[in-house]
Coordinates of N, CA, C and O in Angstrom, one line a residue:
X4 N -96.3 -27.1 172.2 CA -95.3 -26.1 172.4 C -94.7 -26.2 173.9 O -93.5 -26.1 174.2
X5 N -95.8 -26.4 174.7 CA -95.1 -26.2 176.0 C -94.1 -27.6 176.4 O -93.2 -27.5 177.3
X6 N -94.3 -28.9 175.5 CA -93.5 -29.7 175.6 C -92.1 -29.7 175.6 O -91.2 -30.1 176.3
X7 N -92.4 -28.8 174.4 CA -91.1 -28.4 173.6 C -89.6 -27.5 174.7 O -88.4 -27.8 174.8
X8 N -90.5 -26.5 175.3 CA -89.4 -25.7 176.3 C -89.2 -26.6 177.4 O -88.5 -26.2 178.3
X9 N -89.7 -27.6 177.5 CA -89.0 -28.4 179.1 C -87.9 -29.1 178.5 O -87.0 -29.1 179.4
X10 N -87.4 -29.7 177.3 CA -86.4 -30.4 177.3 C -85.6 -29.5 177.2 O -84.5 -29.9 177.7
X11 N -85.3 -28.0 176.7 CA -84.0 -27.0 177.0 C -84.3 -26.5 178.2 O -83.4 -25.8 178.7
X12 N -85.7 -26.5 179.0 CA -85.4 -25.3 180.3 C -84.5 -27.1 181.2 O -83.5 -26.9 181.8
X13 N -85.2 -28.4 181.0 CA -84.2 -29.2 181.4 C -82.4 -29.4 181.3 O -81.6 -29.8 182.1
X14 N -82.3 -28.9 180.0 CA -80.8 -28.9 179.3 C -80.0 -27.9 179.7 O -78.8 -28.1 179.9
X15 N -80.9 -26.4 179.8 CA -80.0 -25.6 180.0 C -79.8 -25.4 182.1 O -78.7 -25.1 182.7
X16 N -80.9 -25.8 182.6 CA -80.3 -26.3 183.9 C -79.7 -27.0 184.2 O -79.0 -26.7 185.2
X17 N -79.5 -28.2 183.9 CA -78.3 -29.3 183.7 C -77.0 -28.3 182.8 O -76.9 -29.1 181.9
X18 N -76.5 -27.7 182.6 CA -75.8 -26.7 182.2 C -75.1 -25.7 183.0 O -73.9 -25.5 183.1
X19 N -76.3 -25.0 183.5 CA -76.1 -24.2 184.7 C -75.6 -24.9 186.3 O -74.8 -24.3 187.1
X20 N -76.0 -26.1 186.4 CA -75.7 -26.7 187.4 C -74.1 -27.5 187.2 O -73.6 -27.8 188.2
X21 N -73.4 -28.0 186.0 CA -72.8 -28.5 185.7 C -71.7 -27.0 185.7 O -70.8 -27.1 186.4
X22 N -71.8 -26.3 185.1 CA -70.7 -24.8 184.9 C -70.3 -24.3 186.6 O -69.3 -23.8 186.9
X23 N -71.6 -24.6 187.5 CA -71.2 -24.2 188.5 C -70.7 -25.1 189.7 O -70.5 -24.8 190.9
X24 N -70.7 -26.3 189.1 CA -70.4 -27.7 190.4 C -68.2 -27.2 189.7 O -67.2 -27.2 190.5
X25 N -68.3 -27.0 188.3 CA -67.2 -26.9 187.4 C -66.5 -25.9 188.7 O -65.7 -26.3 189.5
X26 N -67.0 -24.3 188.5 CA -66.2 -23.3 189.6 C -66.2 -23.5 190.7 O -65.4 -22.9 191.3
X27 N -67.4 -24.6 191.6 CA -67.4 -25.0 192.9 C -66.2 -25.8 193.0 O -65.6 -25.6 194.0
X28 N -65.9 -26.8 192.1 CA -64.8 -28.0 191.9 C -63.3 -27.4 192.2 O -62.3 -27.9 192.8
X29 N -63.5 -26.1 191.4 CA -62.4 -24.8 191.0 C -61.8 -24.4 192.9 O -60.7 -24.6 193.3
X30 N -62.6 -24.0 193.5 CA -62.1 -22.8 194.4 C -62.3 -23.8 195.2 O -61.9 -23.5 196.3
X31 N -62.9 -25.1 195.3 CA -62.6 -26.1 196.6 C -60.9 -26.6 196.0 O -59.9 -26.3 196.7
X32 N -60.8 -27.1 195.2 CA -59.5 -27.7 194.8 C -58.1 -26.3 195.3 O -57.1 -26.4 196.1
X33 N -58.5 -25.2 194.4 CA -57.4 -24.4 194.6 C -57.9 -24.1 196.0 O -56.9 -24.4 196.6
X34 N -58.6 -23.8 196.8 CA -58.0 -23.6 198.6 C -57.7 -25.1 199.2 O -57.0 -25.4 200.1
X35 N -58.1 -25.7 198.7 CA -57.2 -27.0 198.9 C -56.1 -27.0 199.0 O -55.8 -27.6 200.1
X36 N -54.8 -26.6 198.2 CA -54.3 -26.8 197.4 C -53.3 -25.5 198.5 O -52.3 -25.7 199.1
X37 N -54.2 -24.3 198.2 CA -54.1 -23.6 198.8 C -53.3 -23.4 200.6 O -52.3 -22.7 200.9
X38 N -54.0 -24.1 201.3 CA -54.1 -24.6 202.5 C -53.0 -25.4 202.8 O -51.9 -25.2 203.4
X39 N -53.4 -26.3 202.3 CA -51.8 -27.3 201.9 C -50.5 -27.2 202.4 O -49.7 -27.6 203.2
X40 N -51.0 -25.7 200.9 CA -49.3 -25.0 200.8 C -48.7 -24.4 201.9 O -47.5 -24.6 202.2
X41 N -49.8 -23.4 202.7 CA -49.5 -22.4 202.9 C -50.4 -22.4 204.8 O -51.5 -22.1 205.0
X42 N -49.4 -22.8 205.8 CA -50.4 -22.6 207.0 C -51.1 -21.5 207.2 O -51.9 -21.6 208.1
X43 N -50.9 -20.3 206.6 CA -51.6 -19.1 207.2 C -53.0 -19.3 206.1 O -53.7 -18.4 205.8
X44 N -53.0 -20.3 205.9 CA -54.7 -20.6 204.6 C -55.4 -21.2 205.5 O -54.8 -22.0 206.4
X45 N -56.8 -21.1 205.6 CA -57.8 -21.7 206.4 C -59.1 -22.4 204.9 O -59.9 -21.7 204.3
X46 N -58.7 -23.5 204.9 CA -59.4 -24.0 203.9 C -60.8 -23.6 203.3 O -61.2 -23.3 202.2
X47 N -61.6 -23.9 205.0 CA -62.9 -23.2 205.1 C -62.9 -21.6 205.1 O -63.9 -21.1 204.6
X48 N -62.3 -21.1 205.4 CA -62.4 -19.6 205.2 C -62.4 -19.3 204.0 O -63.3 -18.7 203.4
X49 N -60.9 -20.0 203.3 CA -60.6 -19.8 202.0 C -61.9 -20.2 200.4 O -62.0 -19.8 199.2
X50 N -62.5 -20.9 201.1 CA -63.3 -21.4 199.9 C -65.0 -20.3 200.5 O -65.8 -19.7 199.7
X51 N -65.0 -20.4 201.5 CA -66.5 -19.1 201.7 C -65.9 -17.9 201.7 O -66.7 -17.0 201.9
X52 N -64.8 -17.5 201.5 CA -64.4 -16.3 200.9 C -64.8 -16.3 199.0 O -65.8 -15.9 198.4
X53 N -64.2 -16.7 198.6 CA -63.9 -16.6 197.2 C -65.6 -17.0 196.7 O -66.2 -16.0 196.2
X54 N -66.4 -18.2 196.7 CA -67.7 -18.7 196.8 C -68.5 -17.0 197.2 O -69.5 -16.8 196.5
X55 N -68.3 -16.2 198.0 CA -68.9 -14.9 198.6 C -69.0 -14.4 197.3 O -70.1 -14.0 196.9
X56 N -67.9 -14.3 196.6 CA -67.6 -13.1 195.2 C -68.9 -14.0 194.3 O -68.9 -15.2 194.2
X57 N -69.8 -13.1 193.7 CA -70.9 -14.1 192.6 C -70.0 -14.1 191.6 O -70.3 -15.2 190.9
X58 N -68.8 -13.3 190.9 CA -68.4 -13.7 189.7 C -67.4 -14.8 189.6 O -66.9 -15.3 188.6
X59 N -67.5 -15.2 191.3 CA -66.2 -16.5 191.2 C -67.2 -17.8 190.8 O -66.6 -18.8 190.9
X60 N -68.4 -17.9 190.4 CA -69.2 -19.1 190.5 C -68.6 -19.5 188.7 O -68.4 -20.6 188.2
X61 N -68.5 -18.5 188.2 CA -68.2 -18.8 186.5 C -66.4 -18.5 186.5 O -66.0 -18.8 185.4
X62 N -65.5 -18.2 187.2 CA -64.5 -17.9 186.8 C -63.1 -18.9 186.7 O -63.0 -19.8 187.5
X63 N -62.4 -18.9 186.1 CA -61.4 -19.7 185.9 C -60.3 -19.4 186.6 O -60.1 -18.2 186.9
X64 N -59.0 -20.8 186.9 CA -58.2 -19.7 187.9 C -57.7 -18.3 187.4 O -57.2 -17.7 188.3
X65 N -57.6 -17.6 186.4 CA -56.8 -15.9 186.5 C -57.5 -15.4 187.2 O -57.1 -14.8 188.2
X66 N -58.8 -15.5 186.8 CA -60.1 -14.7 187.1 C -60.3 -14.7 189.1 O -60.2 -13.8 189.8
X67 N -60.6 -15.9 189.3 CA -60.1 -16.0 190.3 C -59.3 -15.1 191.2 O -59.7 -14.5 192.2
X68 N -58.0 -15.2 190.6 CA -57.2 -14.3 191.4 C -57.2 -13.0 191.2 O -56.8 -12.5 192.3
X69 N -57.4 -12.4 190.7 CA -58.4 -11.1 190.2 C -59.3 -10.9 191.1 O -59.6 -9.8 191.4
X70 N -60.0 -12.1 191.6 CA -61.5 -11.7 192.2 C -60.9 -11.3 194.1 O -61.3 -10.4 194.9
X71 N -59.4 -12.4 194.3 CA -59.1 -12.2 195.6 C -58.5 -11.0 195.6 O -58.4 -10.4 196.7
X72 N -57.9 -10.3 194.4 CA -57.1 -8.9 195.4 C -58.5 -7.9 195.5 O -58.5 -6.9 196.2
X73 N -59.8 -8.4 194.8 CA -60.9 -7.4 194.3 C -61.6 -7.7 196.1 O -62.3 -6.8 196.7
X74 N -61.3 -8.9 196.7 CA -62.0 -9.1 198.4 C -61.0 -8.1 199.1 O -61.4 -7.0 199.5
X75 N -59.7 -8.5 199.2 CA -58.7 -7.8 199.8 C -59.3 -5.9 199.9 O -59.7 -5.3 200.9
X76 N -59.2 -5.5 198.6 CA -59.5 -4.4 198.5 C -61.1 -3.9 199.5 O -61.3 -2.8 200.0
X77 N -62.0 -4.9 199.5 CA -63.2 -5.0 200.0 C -62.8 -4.8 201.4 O -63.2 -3.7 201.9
X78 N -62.2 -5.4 202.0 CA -61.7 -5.3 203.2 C -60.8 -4.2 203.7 O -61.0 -3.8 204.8
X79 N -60.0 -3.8 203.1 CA -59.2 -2.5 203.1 C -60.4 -1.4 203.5 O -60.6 -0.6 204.4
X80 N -60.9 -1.8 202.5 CA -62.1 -0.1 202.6 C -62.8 -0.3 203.7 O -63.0 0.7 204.3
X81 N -63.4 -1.8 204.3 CA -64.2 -1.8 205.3 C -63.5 -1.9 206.8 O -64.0 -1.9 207.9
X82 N -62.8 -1.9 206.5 CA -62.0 -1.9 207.9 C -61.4 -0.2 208.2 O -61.4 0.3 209.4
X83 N -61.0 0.5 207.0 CA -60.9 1.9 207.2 C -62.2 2.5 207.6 O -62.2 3.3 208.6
X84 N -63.2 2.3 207.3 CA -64.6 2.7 207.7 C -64.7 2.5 209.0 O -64.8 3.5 209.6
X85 N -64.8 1.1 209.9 CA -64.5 1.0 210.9 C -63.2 1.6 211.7 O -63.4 1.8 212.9
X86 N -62.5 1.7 211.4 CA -61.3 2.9 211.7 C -61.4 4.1 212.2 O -61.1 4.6 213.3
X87 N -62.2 4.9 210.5 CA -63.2 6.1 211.2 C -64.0 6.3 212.1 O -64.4 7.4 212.5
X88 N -64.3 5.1 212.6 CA -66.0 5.4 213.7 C -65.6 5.1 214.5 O -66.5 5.1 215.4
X89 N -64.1 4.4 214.9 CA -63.6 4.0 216.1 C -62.8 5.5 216.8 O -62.6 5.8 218.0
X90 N -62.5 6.2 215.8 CA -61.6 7.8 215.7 C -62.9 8.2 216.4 O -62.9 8.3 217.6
X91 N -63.6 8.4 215.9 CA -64.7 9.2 216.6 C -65.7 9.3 217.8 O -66.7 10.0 218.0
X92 N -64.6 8.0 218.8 CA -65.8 7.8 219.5 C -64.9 8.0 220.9 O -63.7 7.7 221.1
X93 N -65.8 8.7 221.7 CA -65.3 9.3 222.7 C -64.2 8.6 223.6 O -63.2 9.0 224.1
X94 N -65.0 7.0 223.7 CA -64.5 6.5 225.2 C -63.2 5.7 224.7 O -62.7 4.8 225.4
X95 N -62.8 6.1 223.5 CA -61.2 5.3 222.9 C -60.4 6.2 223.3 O -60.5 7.3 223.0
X96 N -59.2 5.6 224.3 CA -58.4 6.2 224.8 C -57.4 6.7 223.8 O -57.3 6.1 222.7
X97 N -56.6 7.6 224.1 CA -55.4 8.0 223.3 C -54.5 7.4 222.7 O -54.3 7.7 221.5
X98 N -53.8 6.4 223.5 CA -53.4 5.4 223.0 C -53.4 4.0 221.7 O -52.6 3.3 221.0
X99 N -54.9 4.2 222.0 CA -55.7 3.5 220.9 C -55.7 4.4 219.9 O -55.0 4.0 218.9
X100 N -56.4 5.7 220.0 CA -56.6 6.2 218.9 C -55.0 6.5 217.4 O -55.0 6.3 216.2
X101 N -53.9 7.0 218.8 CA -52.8 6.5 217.7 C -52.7 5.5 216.9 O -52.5 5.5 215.6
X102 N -52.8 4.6 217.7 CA -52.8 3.3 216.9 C -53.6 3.0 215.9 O -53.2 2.4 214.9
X103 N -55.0 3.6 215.9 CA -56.0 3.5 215.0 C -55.8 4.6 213.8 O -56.6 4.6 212.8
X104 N -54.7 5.5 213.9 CA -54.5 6.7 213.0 C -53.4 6.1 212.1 O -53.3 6.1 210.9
X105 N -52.7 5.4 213.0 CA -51.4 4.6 212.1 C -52.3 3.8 211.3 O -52.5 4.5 210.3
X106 N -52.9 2.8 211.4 CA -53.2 1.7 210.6 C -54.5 2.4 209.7 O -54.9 1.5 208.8
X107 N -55.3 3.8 209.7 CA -55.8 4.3 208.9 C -54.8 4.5 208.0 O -55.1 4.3 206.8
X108 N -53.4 4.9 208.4 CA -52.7 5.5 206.7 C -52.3 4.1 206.6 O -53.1 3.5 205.8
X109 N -51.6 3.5 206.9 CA -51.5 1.5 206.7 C -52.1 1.3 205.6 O -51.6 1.2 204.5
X110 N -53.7 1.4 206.0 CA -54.6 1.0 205.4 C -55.2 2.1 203.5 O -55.4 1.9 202.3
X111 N -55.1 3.3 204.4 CA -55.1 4.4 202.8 C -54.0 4.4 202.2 O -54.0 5.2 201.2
X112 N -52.9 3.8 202.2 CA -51.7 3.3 201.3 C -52.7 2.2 200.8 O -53.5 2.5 200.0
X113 N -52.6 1.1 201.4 CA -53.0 -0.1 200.6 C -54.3 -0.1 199.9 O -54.7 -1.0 199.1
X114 N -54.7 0.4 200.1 CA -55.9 1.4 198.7 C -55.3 1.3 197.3 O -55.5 0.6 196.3
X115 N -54.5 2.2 197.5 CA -54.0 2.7 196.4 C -52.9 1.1 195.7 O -53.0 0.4 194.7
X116 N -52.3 1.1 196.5 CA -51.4 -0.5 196.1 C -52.1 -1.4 195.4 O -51.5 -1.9 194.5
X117 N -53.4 -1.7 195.7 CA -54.0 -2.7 195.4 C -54.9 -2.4 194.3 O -55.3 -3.3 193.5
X118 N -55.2 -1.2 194.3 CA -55.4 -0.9 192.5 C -54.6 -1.3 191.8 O -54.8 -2.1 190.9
X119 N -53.4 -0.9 192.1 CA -51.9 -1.3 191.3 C -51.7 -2.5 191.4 O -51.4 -3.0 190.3
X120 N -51.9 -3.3 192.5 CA -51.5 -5.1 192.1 C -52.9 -5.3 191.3 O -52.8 -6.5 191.0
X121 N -53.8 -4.8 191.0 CA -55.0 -5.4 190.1 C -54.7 -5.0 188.9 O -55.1 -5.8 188.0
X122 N -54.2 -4.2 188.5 CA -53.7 -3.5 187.3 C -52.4 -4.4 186.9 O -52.4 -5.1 185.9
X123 N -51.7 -4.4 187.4 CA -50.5 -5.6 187.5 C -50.6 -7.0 187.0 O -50.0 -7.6 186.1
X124 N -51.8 -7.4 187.8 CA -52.3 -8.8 187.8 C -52.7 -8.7 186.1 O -52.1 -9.3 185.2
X125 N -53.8 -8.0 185.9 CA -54.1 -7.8 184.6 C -53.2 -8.1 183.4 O -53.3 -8.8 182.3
X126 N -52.3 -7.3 183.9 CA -51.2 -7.0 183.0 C -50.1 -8.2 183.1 O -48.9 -8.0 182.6
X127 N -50.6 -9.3 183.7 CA -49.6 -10.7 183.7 C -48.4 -10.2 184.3 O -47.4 -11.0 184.1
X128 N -48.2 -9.0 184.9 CA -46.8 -8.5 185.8 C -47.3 -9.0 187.7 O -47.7 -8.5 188.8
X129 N -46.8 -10.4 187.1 CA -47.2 -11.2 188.7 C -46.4 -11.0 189.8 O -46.8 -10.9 190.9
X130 N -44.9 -11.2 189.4 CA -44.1 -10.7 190.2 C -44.4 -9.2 190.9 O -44.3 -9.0 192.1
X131 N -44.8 -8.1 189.9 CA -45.4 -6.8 190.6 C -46.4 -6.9 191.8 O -46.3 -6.6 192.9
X132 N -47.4 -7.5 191.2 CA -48.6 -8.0 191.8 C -48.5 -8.6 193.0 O -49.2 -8.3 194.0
X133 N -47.3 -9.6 193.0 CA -47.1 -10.3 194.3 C -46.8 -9.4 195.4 O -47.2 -9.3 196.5
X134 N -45.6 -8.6 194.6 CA -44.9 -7.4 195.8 C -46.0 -7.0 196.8 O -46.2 -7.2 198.0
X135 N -46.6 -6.3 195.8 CA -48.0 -4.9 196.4 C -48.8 -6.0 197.3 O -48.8 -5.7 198.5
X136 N -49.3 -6.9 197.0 CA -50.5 -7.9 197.8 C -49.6 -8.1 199.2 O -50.0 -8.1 200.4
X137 N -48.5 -8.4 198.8 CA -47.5 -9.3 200.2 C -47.4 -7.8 201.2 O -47.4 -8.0 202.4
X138 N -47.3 -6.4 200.7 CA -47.0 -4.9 201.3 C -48.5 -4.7 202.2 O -48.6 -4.0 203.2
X139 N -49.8 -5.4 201.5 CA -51.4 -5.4 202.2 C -50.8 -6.1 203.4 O -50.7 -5.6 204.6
X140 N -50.4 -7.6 202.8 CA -50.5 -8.3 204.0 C -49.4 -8.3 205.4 O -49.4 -9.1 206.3
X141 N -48.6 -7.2 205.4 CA -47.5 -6.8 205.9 C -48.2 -6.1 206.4 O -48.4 -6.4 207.6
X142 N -49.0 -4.7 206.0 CA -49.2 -3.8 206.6 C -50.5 -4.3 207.9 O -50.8 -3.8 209.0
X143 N -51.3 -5.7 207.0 CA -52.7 -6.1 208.4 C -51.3 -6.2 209.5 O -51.5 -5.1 210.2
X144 N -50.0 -6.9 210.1 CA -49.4 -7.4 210.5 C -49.3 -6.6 211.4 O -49.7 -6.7 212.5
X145 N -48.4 -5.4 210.8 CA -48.2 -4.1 211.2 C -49.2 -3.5 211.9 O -48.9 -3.2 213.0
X146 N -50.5 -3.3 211.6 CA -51.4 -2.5 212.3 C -51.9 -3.3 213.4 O -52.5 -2.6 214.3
X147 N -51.9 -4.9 213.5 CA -52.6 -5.6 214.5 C -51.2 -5.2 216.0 O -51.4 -5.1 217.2
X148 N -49.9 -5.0 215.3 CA -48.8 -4.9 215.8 C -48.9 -3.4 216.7 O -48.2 -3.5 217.8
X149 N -49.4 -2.5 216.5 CA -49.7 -1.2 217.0 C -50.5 -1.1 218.2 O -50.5 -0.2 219.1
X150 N -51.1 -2.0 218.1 CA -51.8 -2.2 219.8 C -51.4 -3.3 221.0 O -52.2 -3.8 221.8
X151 N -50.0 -3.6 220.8 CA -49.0 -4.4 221.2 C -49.7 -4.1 223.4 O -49.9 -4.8 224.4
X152 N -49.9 -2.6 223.2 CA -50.1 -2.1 224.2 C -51.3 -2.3 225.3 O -51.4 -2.4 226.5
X153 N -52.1 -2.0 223.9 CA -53.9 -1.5 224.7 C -54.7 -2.8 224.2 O -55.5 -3.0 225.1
X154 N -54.8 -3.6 223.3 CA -55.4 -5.1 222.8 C -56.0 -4.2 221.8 O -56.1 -3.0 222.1
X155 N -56.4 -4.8 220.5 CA -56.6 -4.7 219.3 C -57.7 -4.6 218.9 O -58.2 -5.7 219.0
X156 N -58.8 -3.6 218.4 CA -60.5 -3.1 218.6 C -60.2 -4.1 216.6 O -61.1 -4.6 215.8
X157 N -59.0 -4.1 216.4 CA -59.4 -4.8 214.6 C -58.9 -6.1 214.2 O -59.1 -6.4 213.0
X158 N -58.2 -7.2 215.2 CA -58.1 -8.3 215.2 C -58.4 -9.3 214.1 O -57.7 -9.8 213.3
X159 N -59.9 -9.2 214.4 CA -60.7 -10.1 213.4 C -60.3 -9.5 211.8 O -59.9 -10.3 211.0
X160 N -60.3 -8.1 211.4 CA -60.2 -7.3 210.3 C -58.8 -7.8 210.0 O -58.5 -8.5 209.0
X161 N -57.9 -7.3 210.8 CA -56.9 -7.4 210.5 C -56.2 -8.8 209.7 O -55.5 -8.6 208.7
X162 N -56.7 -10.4 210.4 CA -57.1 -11.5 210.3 C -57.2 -11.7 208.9 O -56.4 -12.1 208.0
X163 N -58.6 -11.2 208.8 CA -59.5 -12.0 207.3 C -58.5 -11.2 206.3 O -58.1 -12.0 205.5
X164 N -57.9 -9.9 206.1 CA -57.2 -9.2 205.3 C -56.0 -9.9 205.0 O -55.7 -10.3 203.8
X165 N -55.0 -10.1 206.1 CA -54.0 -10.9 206.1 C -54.1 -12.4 205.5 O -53.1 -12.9 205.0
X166 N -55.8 -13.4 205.6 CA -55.5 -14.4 205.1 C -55.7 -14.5 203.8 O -55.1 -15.1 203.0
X167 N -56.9 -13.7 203.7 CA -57.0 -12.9 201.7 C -55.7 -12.7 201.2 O -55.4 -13.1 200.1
X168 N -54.8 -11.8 201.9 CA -53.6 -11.9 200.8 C -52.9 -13.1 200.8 O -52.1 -13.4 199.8
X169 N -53.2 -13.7 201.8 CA -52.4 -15.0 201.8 C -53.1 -15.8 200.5 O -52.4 -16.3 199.6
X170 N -54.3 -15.8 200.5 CA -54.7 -16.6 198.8 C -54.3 -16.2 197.8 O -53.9 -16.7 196.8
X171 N -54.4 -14.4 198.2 CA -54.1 -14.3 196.9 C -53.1 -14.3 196.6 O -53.2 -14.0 195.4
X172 N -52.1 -14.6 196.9 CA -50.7 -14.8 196.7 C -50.4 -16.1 196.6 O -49.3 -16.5 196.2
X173 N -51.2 -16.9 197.0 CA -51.3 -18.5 196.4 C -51.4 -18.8 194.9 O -50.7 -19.2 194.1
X174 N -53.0 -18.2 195.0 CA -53.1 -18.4 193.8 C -52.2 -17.7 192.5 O -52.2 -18.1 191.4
X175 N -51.6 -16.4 193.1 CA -50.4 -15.9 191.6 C -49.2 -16.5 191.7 O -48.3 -16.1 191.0
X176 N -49.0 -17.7 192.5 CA -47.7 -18.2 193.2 C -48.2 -19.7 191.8 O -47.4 -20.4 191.1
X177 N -49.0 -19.8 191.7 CA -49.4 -20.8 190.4 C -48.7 -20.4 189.0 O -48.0 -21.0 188.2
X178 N -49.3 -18.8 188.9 CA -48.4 -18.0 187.8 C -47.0 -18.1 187.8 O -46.4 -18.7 186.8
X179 N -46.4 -17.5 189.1 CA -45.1 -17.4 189.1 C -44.5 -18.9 188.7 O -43.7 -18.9 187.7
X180 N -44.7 -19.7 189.2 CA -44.1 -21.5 188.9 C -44.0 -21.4 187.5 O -42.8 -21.3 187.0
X181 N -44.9 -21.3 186.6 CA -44.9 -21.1 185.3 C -43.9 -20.0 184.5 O -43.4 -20.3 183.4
X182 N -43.8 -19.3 184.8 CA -43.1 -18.1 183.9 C -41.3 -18.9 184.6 O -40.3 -18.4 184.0
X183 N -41.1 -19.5 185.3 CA -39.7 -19.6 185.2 C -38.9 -21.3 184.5 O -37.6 -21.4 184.5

């Protein structure tokens, strides 16, 4: 009997490693591809982004792109969290803190947007989807743009957000080619 389970625990790991070299193959090719297209793509960023998400190891490109407005959104929230505790802290001068009040509502708009380009996306309304994702990556733009004055406590945040929509708008920029 015990013979018996090594040739499927062999089979079905050869399976599992083959499905996942498949989605590895997937999100190296499309930020390839990605990168390429688009200079604001950082190849390596782009592929240890998407690879981060565990549902991207099995997903195909929709799914995929689904998973980048799902980082985007990840980012939104974590960067407003950091937003709050930067509000809160004494030795942030006034000037900053404006700036950090602007890019909290920046950022509590694009909350809400990005449910809606996921709902969108869903709904194969790519063109929608594109709008709302491109309004995220306008608004990182915007908020990195608010501390023109005092230097920027969210750079990096602002950054990784801005290049996330940049994929993700890569990869619905695949959709859009097709529908016309």
């Amino acid at each position: 009997m015990e013979n018996m389970a090594s040739p499927y625990t062999f089979l079905f790991s050869l399976l599992l490693l083959f499905g996942a070299s498949g989605a590895s193959n997937l999100i190296n090719q499309t930020c390839k591809n990605s990168s390429k297209n688009d200079p604001n793509i950082n190849n390596k960023f782009c592929v240890y982004a998407l690879q981060s998400a565990p549902a991207s190891h099995c997903a195909n490109i929709t799914r995929l792109g689904l998973i980048s407005i799902t980082l985007i959104k990840h980012n939104v929230t974590d960067i407003r969290c950091l937003i709050k505790q930067l509000l809160q802290d004494k030795k942030v001068d006034l000037d900053t803190k404006q700036a950090l009040q602007d890019c909290l509502e920046l950022y509590s708009d694009s909350l809400v947007t990005l449910t809606e380009a996921a709902i969108d996306y869903r709904e194969n309304r790519f063109v929608d989807a594109n709008v709302k994702v491109s309004s995220v990556m306008e608004a990182s733009s915007t908020c990195e743009e608010e501390f023109h004055d005092v230097g920027s406590p969210l750079t990096v945040q602002n950054n990784r957000i801005f290049q996330l929509s940049a994929i993700s708008l890569s990869i619905m920029n695949k959709f859009l080619s097709h529908d016309r």
